Coordinates of C-alpha atoms and ligand atoms in Angstrom, one line a residue:
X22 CA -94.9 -148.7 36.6
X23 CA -96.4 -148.6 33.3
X24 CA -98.2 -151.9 31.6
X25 CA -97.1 -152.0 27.9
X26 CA -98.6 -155.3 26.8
X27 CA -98.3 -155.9 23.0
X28 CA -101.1 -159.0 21.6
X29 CA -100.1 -160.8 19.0
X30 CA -101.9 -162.8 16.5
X31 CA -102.6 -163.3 12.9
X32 CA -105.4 -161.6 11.2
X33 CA -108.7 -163.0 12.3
X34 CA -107.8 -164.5 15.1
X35 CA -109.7 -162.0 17.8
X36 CA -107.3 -160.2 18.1
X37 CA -109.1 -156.6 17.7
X38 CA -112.3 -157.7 19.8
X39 CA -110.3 -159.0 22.9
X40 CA -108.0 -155.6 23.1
X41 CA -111.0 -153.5 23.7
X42 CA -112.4 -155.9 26.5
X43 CA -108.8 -155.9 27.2
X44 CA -108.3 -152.5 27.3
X45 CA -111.0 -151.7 29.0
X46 CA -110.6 -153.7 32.2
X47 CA -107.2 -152.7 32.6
X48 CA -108.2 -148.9 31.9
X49 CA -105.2 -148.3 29.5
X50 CA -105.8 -147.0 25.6
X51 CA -106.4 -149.7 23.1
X52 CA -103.7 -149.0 20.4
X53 CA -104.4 -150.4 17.1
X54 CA -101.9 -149.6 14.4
X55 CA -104.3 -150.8 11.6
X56 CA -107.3 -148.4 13.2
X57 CA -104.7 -145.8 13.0
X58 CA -103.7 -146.1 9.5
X59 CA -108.0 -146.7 8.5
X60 CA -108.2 -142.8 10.4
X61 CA -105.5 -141.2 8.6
X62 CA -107.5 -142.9 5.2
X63 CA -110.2 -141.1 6.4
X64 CA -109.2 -137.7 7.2
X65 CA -107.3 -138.4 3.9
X66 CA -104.0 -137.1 5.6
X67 CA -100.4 -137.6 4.1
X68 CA -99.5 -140.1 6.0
X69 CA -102.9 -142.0 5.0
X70 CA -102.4 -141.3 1.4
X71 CA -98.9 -143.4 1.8
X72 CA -100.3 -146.5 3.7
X73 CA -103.7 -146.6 1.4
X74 CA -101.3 -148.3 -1.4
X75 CA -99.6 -151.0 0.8
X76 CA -103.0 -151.5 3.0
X77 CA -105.4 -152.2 0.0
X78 CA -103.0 -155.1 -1.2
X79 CA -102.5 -156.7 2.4
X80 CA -98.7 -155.8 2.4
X81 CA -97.0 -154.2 5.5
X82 CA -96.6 -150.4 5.2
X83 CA -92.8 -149.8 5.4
X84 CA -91.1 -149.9 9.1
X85 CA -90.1 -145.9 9.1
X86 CA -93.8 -144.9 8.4
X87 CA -95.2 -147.0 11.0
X88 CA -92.7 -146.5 13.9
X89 CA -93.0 -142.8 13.4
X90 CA -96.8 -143.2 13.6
X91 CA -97.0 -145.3 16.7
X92 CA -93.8 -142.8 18.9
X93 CA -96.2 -140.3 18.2
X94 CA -99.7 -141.7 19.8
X95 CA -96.7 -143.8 22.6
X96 CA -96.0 -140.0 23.8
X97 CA -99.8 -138.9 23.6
X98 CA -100.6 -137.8 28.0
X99 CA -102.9 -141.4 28.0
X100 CA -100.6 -143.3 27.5
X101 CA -98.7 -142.3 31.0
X102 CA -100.1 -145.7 32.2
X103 CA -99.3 -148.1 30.0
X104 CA -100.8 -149.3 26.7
X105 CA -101.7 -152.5 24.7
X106 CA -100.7 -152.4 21.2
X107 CA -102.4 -154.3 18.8
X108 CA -100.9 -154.9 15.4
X109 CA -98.0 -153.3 16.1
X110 CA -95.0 -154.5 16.3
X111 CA -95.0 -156.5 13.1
X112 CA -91.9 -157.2 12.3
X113 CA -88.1 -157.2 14.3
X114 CA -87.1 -154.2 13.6
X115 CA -90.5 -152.7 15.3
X116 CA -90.2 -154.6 17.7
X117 CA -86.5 -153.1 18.4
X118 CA -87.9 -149.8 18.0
X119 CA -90.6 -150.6 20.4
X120 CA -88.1 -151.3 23.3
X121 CA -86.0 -148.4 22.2
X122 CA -89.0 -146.2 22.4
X123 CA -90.2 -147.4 26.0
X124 CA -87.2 -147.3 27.4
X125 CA -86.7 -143.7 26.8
X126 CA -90.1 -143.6 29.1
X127 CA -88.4 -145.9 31.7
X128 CA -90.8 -149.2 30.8
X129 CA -90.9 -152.0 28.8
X130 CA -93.6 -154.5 27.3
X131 CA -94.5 -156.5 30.5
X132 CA -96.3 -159.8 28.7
X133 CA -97.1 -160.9 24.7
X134 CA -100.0 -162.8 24.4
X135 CA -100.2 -165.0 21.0
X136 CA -103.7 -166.1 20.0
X137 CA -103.7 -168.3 17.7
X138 CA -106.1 -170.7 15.1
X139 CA -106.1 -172.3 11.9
X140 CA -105.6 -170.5 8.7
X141 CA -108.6 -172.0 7.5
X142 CA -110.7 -170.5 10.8
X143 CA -108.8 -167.0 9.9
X144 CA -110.1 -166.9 6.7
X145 CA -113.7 -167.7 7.8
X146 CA -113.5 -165.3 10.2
X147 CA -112.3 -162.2 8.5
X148 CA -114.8 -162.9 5.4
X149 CA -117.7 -162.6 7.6
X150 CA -116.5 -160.0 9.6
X151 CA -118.5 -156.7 10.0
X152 CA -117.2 -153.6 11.1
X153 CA -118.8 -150.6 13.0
X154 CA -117.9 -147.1 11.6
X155 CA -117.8 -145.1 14.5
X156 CA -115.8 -147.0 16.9
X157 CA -114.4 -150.3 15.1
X158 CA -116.4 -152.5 16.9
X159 CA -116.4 -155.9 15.4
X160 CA -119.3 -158.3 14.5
X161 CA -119.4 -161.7 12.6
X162 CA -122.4 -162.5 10.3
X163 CA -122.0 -166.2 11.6
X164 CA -120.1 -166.5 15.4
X165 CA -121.2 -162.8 16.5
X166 CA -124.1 -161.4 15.0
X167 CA -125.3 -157.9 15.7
X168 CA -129.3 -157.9 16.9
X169 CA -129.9 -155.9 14.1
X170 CA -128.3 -156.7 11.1
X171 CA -125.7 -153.7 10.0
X172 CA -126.6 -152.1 12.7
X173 CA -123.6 -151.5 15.8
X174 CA -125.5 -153.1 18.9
X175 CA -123.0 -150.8 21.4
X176 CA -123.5 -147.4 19.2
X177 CA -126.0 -147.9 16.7
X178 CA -123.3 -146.8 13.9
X179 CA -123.6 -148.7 11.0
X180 CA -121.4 -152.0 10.1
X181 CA -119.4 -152.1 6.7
X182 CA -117.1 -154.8 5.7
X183 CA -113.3 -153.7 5.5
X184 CA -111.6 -153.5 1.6
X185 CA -109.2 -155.8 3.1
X186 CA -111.4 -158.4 3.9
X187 CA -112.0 -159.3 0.7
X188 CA -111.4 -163.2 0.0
X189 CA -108.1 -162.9 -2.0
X190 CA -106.6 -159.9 0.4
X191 CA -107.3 -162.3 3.4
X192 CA -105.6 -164.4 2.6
X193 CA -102.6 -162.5 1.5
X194 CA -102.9 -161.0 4.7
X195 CA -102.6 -164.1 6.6
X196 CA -99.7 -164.9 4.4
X197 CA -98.3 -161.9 5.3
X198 CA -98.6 -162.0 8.5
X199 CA -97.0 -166.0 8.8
X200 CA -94.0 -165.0 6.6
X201 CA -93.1 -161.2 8.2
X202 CA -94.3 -161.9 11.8
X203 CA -93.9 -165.3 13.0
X204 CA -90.2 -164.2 13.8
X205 CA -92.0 -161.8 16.3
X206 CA -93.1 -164.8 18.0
X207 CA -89.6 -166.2 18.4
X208 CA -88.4 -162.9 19.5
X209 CA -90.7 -162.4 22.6
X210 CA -90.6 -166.5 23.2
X211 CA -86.6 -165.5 23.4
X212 CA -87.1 -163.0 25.8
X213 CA -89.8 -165.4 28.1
X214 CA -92.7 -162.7 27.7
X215 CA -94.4 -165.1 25.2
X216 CA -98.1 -166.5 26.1
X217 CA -99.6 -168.6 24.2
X218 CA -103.8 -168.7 24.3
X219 CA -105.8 -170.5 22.1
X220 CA -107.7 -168.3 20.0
X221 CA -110.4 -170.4 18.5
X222 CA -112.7 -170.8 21.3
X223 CA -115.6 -168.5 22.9
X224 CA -115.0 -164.7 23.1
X225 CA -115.5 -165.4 26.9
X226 CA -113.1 -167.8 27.2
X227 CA -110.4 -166.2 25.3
X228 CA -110.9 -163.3 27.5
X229 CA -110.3 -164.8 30.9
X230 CA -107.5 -166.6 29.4
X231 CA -106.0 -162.9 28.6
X232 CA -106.8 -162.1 32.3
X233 CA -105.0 -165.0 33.5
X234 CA -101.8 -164.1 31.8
X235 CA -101.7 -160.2 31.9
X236 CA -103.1 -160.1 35.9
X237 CA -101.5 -163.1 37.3
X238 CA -102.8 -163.7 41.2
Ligands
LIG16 P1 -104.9 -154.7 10.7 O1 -106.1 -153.8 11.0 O2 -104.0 -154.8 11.9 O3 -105.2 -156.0 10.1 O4 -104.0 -153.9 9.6 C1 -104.5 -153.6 8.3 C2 -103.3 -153.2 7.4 O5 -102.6 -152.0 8.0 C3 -102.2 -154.3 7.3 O6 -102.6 -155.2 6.3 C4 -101.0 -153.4 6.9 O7 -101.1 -153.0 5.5 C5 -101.2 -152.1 7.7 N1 -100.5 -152.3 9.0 C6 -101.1 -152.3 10.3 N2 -100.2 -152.4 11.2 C7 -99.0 -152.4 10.6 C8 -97.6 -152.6 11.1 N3 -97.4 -152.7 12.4 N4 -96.7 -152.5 10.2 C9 -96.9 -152.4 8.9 N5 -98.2 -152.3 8.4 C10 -99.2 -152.3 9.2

């Protein structure tokens, strides 16, 4: 049986670090609807060109766009397995479609962990956060320096710091994500596939409390 396993949590939270370690030690593909959206930006696609306006203000890009997007990388032959989403669903009606979409490929999402911290520890975070341009991999100036500063440790790519990590669109974001999401968490709480971990703690930490939940022994 397939392991869909979606990870919730606000912007800043960890949330993009622990998937791939995640991802990684379960061997499924790490599926992050915000990486997505930053590729079609870059190969300046159609679809990028539509989410660049919503993405540069820290607003959700519209449901249609974004279910469309992630059916089509659900179906992609990887994927046979299982997945864990990150940053999608973000909102009910995703979430609907998420369960619509699985169940035409006989699964389901198996487990929800919700990290969660502070606002004031989000916005901390993300305004320190540097990212690596060929792979996404994630550095903090302060809690996870790279040996060589703006320099990837893992691929020697060089680090930038996201448009949307700008002060004012952080905290928008985090906004966002308390107003249009939170719902989210009652809906999986609902359904008993909520888990909540505490996400302002070690990166270590947070990861074997990930393993705890998603490979119970
Ligand atoms: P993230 O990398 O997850 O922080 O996402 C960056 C931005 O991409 C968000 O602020 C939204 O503009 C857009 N985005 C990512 N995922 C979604 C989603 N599931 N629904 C709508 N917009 C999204």
């Amino acid at each position: 049986m397939a392991t869909y396993i979606v990870l919730l949590g606000p912007p800043g939270v960890g949330k993009g670090t622990q998937a791939k370690i995640l991802a990684e030690r379960l061997a499924i593909p790490h599926i992050s609807s915000g990486d997505l959206f930053r590729e079609n930006i870059k190969n300046q696609t159609e679809l990028g060109r539509l989410a660049q306006a919503y993405m540069t203000k820290g607003e959700l890009v519209p449901d249609e766009v974004t279910i469309g997007m992630i059916r089509a990388r659900l179906t992609m032959p990887d994927c046979k397995g299982g997945a864990l989403l990150d940053g999608f669903p973000r909102t009910i009606r995703q979430a609907e479609a998420l369960e619509a979409l699985l169940a035409e490929f006989g699964g389901r999402v198996s487990c929800v962990p919700y990290l969660t911290a502070e606002p004031a520890v989000l916005v901390d975070r993300l305004s320190g956060r540097w990212t690596c341009r060929a792979q996404g991999h994630i550095f903090h100036e302060k809690y996870n320096p790279p040996q060589t500063p703006g320099i990837c440790d893992l691929d020697g790519s060089e680090l930038y710091q996201r448009e949307d990590d700008k002060r004012e669109t952080v905290e928008n974001r985090i906004r966002v994500y308390f107003e249009q999401t939170a719902p989210l968490v009652e809906y999986y709480r609902r359904l008993g596939r909520l888990f909540e971990i505490n996400g302002d703690q070690p990166i270590e930490a947070v990861t074997a409390a990930l393993l705890a939940v998603v490979n119970p022994s």
